PDB file of C-alpha atoms in Angstrom:
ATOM      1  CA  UNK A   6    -121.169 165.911 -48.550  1.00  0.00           C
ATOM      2  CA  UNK A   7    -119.496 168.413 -46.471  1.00  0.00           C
ATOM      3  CA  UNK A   8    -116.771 167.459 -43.969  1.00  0.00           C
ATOM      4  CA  UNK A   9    -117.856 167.181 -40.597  1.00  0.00           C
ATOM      5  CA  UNK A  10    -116.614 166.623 -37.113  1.00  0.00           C
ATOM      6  CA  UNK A  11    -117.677 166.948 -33.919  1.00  0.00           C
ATOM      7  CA  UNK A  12    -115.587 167.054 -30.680  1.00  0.00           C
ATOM      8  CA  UNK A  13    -117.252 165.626 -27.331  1.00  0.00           C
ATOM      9  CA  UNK A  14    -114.235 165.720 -24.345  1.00  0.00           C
ATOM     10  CA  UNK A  15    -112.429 162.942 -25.593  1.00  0.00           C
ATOM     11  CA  UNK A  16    -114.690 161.959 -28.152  1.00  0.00           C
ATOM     12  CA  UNK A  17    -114.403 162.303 -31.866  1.00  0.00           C
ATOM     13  CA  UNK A  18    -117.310 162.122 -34.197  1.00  0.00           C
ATOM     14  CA  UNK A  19    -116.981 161.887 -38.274  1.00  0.00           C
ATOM     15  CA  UNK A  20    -119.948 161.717 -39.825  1.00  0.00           C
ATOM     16  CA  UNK A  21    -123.321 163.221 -39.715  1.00  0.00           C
ATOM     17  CA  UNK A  22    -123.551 166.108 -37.619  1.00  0.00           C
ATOM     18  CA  UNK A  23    -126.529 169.072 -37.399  1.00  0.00           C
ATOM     19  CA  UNK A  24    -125.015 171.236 -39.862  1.00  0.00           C
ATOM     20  CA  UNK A  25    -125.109 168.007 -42.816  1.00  0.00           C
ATOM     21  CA  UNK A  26    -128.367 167.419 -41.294  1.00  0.00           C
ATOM     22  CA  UNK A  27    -129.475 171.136 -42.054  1.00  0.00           C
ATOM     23  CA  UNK A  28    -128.105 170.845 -45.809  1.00  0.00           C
ATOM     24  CA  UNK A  29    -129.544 168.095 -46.779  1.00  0.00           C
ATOM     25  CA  UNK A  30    -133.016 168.283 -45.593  1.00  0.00           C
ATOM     26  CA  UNK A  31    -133.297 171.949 -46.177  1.00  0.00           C
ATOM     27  CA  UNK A  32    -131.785 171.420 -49.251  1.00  0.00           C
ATOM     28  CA  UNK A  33    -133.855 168.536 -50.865  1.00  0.00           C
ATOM     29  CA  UNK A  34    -136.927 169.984 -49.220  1.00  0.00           C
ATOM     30  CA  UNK A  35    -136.905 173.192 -50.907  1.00  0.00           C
ATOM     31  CA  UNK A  36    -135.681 171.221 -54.313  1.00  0.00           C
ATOM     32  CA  UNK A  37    -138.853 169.157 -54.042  1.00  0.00           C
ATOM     33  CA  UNK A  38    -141.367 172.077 -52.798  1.00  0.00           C
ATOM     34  CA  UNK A  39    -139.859 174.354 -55.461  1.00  0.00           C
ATOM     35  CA  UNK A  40    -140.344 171.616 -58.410  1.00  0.00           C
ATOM     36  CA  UNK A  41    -143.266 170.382 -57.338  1.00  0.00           C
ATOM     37  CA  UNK A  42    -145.412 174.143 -57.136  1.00  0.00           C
ATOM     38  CA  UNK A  43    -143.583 174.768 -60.885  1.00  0.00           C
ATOM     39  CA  UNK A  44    -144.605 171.042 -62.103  1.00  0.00           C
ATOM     40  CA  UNK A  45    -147.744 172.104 -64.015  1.00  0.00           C
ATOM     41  CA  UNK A  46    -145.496 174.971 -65.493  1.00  0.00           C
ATOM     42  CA  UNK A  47    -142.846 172.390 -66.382  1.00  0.00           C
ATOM     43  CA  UNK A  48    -144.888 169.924 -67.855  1.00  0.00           C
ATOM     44  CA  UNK A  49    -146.460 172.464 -70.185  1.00  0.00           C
ATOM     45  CA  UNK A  50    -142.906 173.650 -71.557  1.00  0.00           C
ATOM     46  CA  UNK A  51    -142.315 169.783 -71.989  1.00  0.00           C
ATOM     47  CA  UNK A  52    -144.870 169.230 -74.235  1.00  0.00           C
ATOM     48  CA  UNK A  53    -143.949 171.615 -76.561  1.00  0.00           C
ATOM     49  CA  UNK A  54    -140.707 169.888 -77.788  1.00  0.00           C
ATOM     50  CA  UNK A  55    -140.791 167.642 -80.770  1.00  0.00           C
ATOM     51  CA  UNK A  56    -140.002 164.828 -78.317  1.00  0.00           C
ATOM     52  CA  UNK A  57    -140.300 163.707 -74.630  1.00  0.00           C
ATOM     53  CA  UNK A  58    -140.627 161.076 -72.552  1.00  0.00           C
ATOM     54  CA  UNK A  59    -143.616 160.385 -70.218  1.00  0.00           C
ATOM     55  CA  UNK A  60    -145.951 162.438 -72.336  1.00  0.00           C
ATOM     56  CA  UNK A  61    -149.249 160.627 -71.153  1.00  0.00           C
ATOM     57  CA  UNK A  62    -148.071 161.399 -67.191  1.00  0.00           C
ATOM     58  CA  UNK A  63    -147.033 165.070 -68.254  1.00  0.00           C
ATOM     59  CA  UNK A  64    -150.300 165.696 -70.066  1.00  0.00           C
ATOM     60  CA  UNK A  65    -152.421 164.709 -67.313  1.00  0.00           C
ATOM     61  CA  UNK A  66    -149.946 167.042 -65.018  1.00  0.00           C
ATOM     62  CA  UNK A  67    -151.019 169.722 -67.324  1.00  0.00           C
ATOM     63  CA  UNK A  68    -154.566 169.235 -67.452  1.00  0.00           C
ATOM     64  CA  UNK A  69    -154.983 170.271 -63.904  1.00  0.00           C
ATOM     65  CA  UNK A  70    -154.356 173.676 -62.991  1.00  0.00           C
ATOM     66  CA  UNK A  71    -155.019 176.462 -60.340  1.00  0.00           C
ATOM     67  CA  UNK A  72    -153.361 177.432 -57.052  1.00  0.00           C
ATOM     68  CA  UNK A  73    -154.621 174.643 -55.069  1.00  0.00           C
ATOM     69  CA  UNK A  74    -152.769 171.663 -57.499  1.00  0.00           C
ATOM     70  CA  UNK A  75    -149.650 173.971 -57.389  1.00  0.00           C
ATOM     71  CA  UNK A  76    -149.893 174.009 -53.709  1.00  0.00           C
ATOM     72  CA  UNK A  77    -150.632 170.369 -53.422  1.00  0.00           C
ATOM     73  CA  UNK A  78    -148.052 169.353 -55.928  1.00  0.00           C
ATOM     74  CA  UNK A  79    -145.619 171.491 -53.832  1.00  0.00           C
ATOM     75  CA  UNK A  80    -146.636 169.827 -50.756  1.00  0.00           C
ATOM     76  CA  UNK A  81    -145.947 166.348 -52.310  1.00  0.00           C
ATOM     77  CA  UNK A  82    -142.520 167.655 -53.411  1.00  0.00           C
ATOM     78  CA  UNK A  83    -141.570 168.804 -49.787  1.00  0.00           C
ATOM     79  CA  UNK A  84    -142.360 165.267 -48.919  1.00  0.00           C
ATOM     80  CA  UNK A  85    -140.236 163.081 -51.234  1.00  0.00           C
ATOM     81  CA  UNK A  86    -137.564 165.790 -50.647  1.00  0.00           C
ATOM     82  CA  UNK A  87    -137.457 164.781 -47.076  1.00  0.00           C
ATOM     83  CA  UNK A  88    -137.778 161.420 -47.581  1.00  0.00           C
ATOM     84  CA  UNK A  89    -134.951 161.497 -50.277  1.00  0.00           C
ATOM     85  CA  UNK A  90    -132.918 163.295 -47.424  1.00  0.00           C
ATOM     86  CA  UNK A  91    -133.909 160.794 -44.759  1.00  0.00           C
ATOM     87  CA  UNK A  92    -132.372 157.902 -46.806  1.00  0.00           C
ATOM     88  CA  UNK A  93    -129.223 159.655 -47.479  1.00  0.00           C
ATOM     89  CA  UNK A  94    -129.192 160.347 -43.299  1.00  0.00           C
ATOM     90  CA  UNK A  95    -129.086 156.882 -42.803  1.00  0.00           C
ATOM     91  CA  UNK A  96    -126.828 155.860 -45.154  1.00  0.00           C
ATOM     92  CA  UNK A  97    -124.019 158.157 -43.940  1.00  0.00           C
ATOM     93  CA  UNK A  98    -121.409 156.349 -42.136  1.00  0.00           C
ATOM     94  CA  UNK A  99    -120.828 157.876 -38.559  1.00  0.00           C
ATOM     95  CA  UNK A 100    -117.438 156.988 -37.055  1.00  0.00           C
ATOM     96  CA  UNK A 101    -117.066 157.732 -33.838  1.00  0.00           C
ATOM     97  CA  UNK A 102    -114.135 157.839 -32.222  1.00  0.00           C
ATOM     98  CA  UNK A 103    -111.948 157.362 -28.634  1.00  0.00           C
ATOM     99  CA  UNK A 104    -108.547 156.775 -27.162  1.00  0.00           C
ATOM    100  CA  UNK A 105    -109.841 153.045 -26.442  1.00  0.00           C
ATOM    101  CA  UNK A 106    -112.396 152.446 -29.606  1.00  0.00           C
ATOM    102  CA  UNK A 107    -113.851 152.763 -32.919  1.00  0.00           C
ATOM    103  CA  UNK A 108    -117.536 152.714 -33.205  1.00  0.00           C
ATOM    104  CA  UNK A 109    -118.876 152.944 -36.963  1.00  0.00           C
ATOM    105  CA  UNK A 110    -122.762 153.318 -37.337  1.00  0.00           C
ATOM    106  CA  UNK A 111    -124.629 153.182 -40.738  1.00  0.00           C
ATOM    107  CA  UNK A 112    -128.154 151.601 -41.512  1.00  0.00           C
ATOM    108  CA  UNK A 113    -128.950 151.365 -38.223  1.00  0.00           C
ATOM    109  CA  UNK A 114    -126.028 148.766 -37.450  1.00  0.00           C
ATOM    110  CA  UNK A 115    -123.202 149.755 -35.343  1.00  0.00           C
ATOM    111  CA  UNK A 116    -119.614 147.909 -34.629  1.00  0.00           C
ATOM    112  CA  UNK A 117    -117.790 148.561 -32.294  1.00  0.00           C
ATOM    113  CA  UNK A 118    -113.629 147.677 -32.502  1.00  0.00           C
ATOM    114  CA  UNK A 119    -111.560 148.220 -29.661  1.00  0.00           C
ATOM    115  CA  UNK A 120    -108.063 149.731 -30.468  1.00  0.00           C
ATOM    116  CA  UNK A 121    -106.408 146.794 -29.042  1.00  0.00           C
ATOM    117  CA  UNK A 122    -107.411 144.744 -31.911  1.00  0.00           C
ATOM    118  CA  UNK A 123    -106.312 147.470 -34.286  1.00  0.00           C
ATOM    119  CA  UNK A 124    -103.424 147.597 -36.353  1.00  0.00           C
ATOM    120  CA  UNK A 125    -103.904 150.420 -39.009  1.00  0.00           C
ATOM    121  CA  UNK A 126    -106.158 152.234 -41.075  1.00  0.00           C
ATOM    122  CA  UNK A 127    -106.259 153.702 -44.070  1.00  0.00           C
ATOM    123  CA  UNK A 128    -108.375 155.188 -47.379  1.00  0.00           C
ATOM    124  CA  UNK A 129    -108.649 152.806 -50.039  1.00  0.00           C
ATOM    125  CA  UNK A 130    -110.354 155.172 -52.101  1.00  0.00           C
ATOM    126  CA  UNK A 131    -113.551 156.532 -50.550  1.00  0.00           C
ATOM    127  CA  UNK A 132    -114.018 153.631 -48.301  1.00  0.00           C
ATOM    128  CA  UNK A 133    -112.163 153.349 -44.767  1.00  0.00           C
ATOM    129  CA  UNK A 134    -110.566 150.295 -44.113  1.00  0.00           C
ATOM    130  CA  UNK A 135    -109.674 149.104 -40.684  1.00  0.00           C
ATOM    131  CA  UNK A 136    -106.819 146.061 -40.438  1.00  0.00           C
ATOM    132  CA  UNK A 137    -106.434 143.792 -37.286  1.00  0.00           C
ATOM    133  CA  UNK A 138    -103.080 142.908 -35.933  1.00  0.00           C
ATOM    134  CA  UNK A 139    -102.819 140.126 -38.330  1.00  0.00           C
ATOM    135  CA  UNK A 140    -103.928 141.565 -41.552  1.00  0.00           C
ATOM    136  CA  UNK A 141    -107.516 141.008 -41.077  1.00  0.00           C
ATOM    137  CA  UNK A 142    -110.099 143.716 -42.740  1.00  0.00           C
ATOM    138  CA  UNK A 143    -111.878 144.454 -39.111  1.00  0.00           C
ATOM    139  CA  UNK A 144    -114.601 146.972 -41.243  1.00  0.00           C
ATOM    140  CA  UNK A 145    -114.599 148.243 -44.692  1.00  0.00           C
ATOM    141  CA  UNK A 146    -116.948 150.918 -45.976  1.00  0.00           C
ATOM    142  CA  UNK A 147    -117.477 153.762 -47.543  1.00  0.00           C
ATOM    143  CA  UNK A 148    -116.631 157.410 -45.807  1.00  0.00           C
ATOM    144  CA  UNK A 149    -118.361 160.611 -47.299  1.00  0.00           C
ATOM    145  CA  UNK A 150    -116.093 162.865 -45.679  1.00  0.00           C
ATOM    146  CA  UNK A 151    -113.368 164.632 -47.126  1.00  0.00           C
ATOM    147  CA  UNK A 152    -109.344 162.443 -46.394  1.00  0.00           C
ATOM    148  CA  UNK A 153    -108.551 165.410 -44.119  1.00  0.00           C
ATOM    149  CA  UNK A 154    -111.096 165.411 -42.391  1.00  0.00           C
ATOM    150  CA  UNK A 155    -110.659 161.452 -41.304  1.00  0.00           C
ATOM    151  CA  UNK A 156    -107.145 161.065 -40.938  1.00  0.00           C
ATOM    152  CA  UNK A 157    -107.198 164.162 -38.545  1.00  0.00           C
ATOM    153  CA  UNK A 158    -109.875 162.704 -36.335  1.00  0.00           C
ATOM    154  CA  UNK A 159    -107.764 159.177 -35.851  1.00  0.00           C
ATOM    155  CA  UNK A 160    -104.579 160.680 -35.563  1.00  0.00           C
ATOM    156  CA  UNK A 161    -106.403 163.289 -32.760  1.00  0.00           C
ATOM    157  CA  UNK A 162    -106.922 159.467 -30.878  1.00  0.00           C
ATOM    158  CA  UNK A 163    -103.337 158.460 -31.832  1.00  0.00           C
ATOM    159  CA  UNK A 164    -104.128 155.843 -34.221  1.00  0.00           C
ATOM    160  CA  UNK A 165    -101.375 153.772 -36.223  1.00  0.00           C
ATOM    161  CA  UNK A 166    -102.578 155.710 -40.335  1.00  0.00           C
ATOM    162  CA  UNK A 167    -101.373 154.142 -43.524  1.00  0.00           C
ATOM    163  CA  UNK A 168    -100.917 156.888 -45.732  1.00  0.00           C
ATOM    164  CA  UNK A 169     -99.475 154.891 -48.594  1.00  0.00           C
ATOM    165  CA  UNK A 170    -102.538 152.993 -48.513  1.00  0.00           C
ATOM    166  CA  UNK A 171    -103.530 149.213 -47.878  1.00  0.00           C
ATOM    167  CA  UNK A 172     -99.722 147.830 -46.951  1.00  0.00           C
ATOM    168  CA  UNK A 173    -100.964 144.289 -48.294  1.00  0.00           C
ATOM    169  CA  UNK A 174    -101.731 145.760 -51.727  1.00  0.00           C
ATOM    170  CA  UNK A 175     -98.682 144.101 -53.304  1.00  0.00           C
ATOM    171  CA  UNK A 176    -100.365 140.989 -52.234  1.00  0.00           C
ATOM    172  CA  UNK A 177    -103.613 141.392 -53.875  1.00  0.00           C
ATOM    173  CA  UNK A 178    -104.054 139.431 -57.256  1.00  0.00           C
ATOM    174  CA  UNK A 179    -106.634 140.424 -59.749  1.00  0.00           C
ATOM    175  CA  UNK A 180    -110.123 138.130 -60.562  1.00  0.00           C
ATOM    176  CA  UNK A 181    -110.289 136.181 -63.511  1.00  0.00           C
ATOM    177  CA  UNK A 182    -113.238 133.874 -64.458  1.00  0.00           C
ATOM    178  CA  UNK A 183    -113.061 130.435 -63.325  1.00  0.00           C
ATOM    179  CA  UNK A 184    -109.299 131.286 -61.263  1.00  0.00           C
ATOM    180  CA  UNK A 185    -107.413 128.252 -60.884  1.00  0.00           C
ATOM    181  CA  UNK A 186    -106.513 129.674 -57.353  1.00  0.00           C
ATOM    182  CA  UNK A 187    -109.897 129.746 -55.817  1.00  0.00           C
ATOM    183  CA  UNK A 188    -112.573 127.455 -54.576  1.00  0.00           C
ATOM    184  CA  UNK A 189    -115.150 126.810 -57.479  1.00  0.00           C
ATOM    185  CA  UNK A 190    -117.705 127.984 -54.638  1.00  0.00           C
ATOM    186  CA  UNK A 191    -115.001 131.155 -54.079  1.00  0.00           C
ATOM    187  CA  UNK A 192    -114.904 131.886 -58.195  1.00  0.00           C
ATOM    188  CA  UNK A 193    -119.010 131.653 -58.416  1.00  0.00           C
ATOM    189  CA  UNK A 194    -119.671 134.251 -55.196  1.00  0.00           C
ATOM    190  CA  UNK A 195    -116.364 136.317 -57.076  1.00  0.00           C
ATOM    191  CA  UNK A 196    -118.686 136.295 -60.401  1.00  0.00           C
ATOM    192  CA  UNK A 197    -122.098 137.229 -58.721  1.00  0.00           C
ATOM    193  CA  UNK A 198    -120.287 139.958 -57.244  1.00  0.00           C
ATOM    194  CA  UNK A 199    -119.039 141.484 -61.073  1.00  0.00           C
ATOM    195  CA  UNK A 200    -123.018 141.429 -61.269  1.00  0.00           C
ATOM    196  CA  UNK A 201    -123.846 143.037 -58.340  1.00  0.00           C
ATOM    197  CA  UNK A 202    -121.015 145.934 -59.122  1.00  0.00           C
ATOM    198  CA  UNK A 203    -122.266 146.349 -62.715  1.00  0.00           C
ATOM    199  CA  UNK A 204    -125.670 146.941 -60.951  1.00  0.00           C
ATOM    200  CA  UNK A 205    -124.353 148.879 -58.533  1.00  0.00           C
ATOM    201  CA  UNK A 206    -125.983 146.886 -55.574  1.00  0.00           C
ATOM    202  CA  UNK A 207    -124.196 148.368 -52.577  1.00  0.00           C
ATOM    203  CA  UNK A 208    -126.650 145.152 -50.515  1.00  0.00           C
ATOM    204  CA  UNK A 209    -125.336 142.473 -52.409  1.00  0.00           C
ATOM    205  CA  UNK A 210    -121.853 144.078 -52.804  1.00  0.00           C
ATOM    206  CA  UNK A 211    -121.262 143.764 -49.496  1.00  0.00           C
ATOM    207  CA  UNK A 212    -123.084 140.523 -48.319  1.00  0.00           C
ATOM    208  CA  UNK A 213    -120.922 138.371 -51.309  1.00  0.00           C
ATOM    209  CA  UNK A 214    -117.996 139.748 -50.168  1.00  0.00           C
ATOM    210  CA  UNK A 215    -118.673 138.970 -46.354  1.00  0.00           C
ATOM    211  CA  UNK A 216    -118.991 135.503 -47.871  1.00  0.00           C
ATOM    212  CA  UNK A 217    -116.190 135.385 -49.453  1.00  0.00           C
ATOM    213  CA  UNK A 218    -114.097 136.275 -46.558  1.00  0.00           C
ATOM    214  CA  UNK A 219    -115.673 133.243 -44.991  1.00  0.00           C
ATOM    215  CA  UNK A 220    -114.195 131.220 -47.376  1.00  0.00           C
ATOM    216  CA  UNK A 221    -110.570 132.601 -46.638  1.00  0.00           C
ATOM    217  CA  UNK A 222    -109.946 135.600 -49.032  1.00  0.00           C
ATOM    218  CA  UNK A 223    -110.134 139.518 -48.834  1.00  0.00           C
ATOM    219  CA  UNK A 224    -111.262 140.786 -51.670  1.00  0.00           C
ATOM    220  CA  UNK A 225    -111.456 144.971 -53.356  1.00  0.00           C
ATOM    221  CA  UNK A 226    -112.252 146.618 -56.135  1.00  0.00           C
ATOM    222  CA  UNK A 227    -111.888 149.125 -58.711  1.00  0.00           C
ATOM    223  CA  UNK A 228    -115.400 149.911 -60.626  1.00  0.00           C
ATOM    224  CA  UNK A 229    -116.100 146.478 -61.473  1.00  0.00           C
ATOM    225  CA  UNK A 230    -112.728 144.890 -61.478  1.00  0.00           C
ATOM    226  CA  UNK A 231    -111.906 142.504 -58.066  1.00  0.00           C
ATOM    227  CA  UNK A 232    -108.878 141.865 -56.642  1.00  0.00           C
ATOM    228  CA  UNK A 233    -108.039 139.093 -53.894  1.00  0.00           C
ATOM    229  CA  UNK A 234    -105.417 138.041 -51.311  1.00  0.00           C
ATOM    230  CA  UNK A 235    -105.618 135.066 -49.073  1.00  0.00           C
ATOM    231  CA  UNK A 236    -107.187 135.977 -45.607  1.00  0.00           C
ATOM    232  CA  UNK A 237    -103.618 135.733 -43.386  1.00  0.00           C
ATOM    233  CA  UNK A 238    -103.935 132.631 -40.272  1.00  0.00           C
ATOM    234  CA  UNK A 239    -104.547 134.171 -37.172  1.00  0.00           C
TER     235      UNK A 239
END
């Protein structure tokens, strides 16, 4: 996605803005309302090759033809286009940002950190991390917008920015089954979450690892490998 930020007096906003909005629903509306006018065309060229999948939904495709089904199929393309776009809408993370908070909005949720609780931020990758004053992960998630683009709008606010990175990284330790160090209730929510990143399950990604911090540790990762430090006292 496009960088994009918005100024508003002395508010910054990261995130979705009406020129995103613009490329992605213009963009996977015409993608769907060009495919789906050409589908009959398509699915004829398909079923010429010595192989290909969905043959049976293809040759019914086919069977129909005329203006009207092209039209009609088009129509139905412009529609899942949108609705493709709509989804990817809401699951863009807005940040917005002030000299007194942080306010992160995505899925309809919103938190809200004031910078008094804030100690630094940083990129771990394409997710933005936010650390409390003792160490704590106040937010983790991931950012579609270029590392420019971010680090400019918190240090426009005068945030404290890691640009090495997480400074507790030397701390983390990586996940092995059944880790002597951990909880046997820590180790089994640590191996549903190796499932849930080998699915790719963004839901359950996040929820086990929202658990796990209940249980005392922080935990990241790196495709499907976890790593873990102890959650610091307060």
């Amino acid at each position: 996605m496009t960088g994009s930020i918005s100024l508003h007096d002395k508010k910054t906003v990261v995130g979705f803005s009406a020129t995103t909005g613009i490329i992605l629903y213009g963009g996977f509306g015409a993608a769907g309302l060009v495919l789906g006018y050409f589908l009959p065309q398509i699915a004829a060229w398909a079923l010429k090759l010595p192989w290909v999948p969905f043959e049976g939904p293809l040759k019914l495709v086919n069977y129909f033809s005329g203006i009207w089904v092209n039209l009609l199929l088009a129509f139905l393309g412009l529609i899942i286009g949108l609705v493709i776009a709509a989804v990817a809408v809401k699951e863009t993370l807005v940040v917005t940002i002030t000299d007194e908070e942080v306010q992160l909005d995505k899925d309809g949720h919103k938190q809200t950190i004031e910078r008094k609780e804030i100690n630094t931020i940083f990129l771990d990758g394409k997710q933005l991390v936010i650390l409390g004053k003792s160490g704590h992960e106040l937010a983790r998630d991931k950012i579609d917008e270029s590392p420019s683009t971010v680090i400019d709008a918190f240090k426009r606010h005068g945030y404290s920015w890691s640009s090495e990175g997480d400074p507790f990284k030397q701390e983390y330790r990586r996940w092995v089954l059944d880790s002597p160090d951990l909880s046997p209730t820590a180790n089994a929510l640590m191996k549903a979450r190796e499932i849930a990143l080998q699915k790719k399950d963004a839901k359950d990604i996040k929820e086990l690892r929202n658990e796990i911090i209940k249980l005392g540790y922080i935990v990241r990762e790196e495709e499907t490998r976890q790593y873990w430090r102890k959650v610091p006292q307060r």
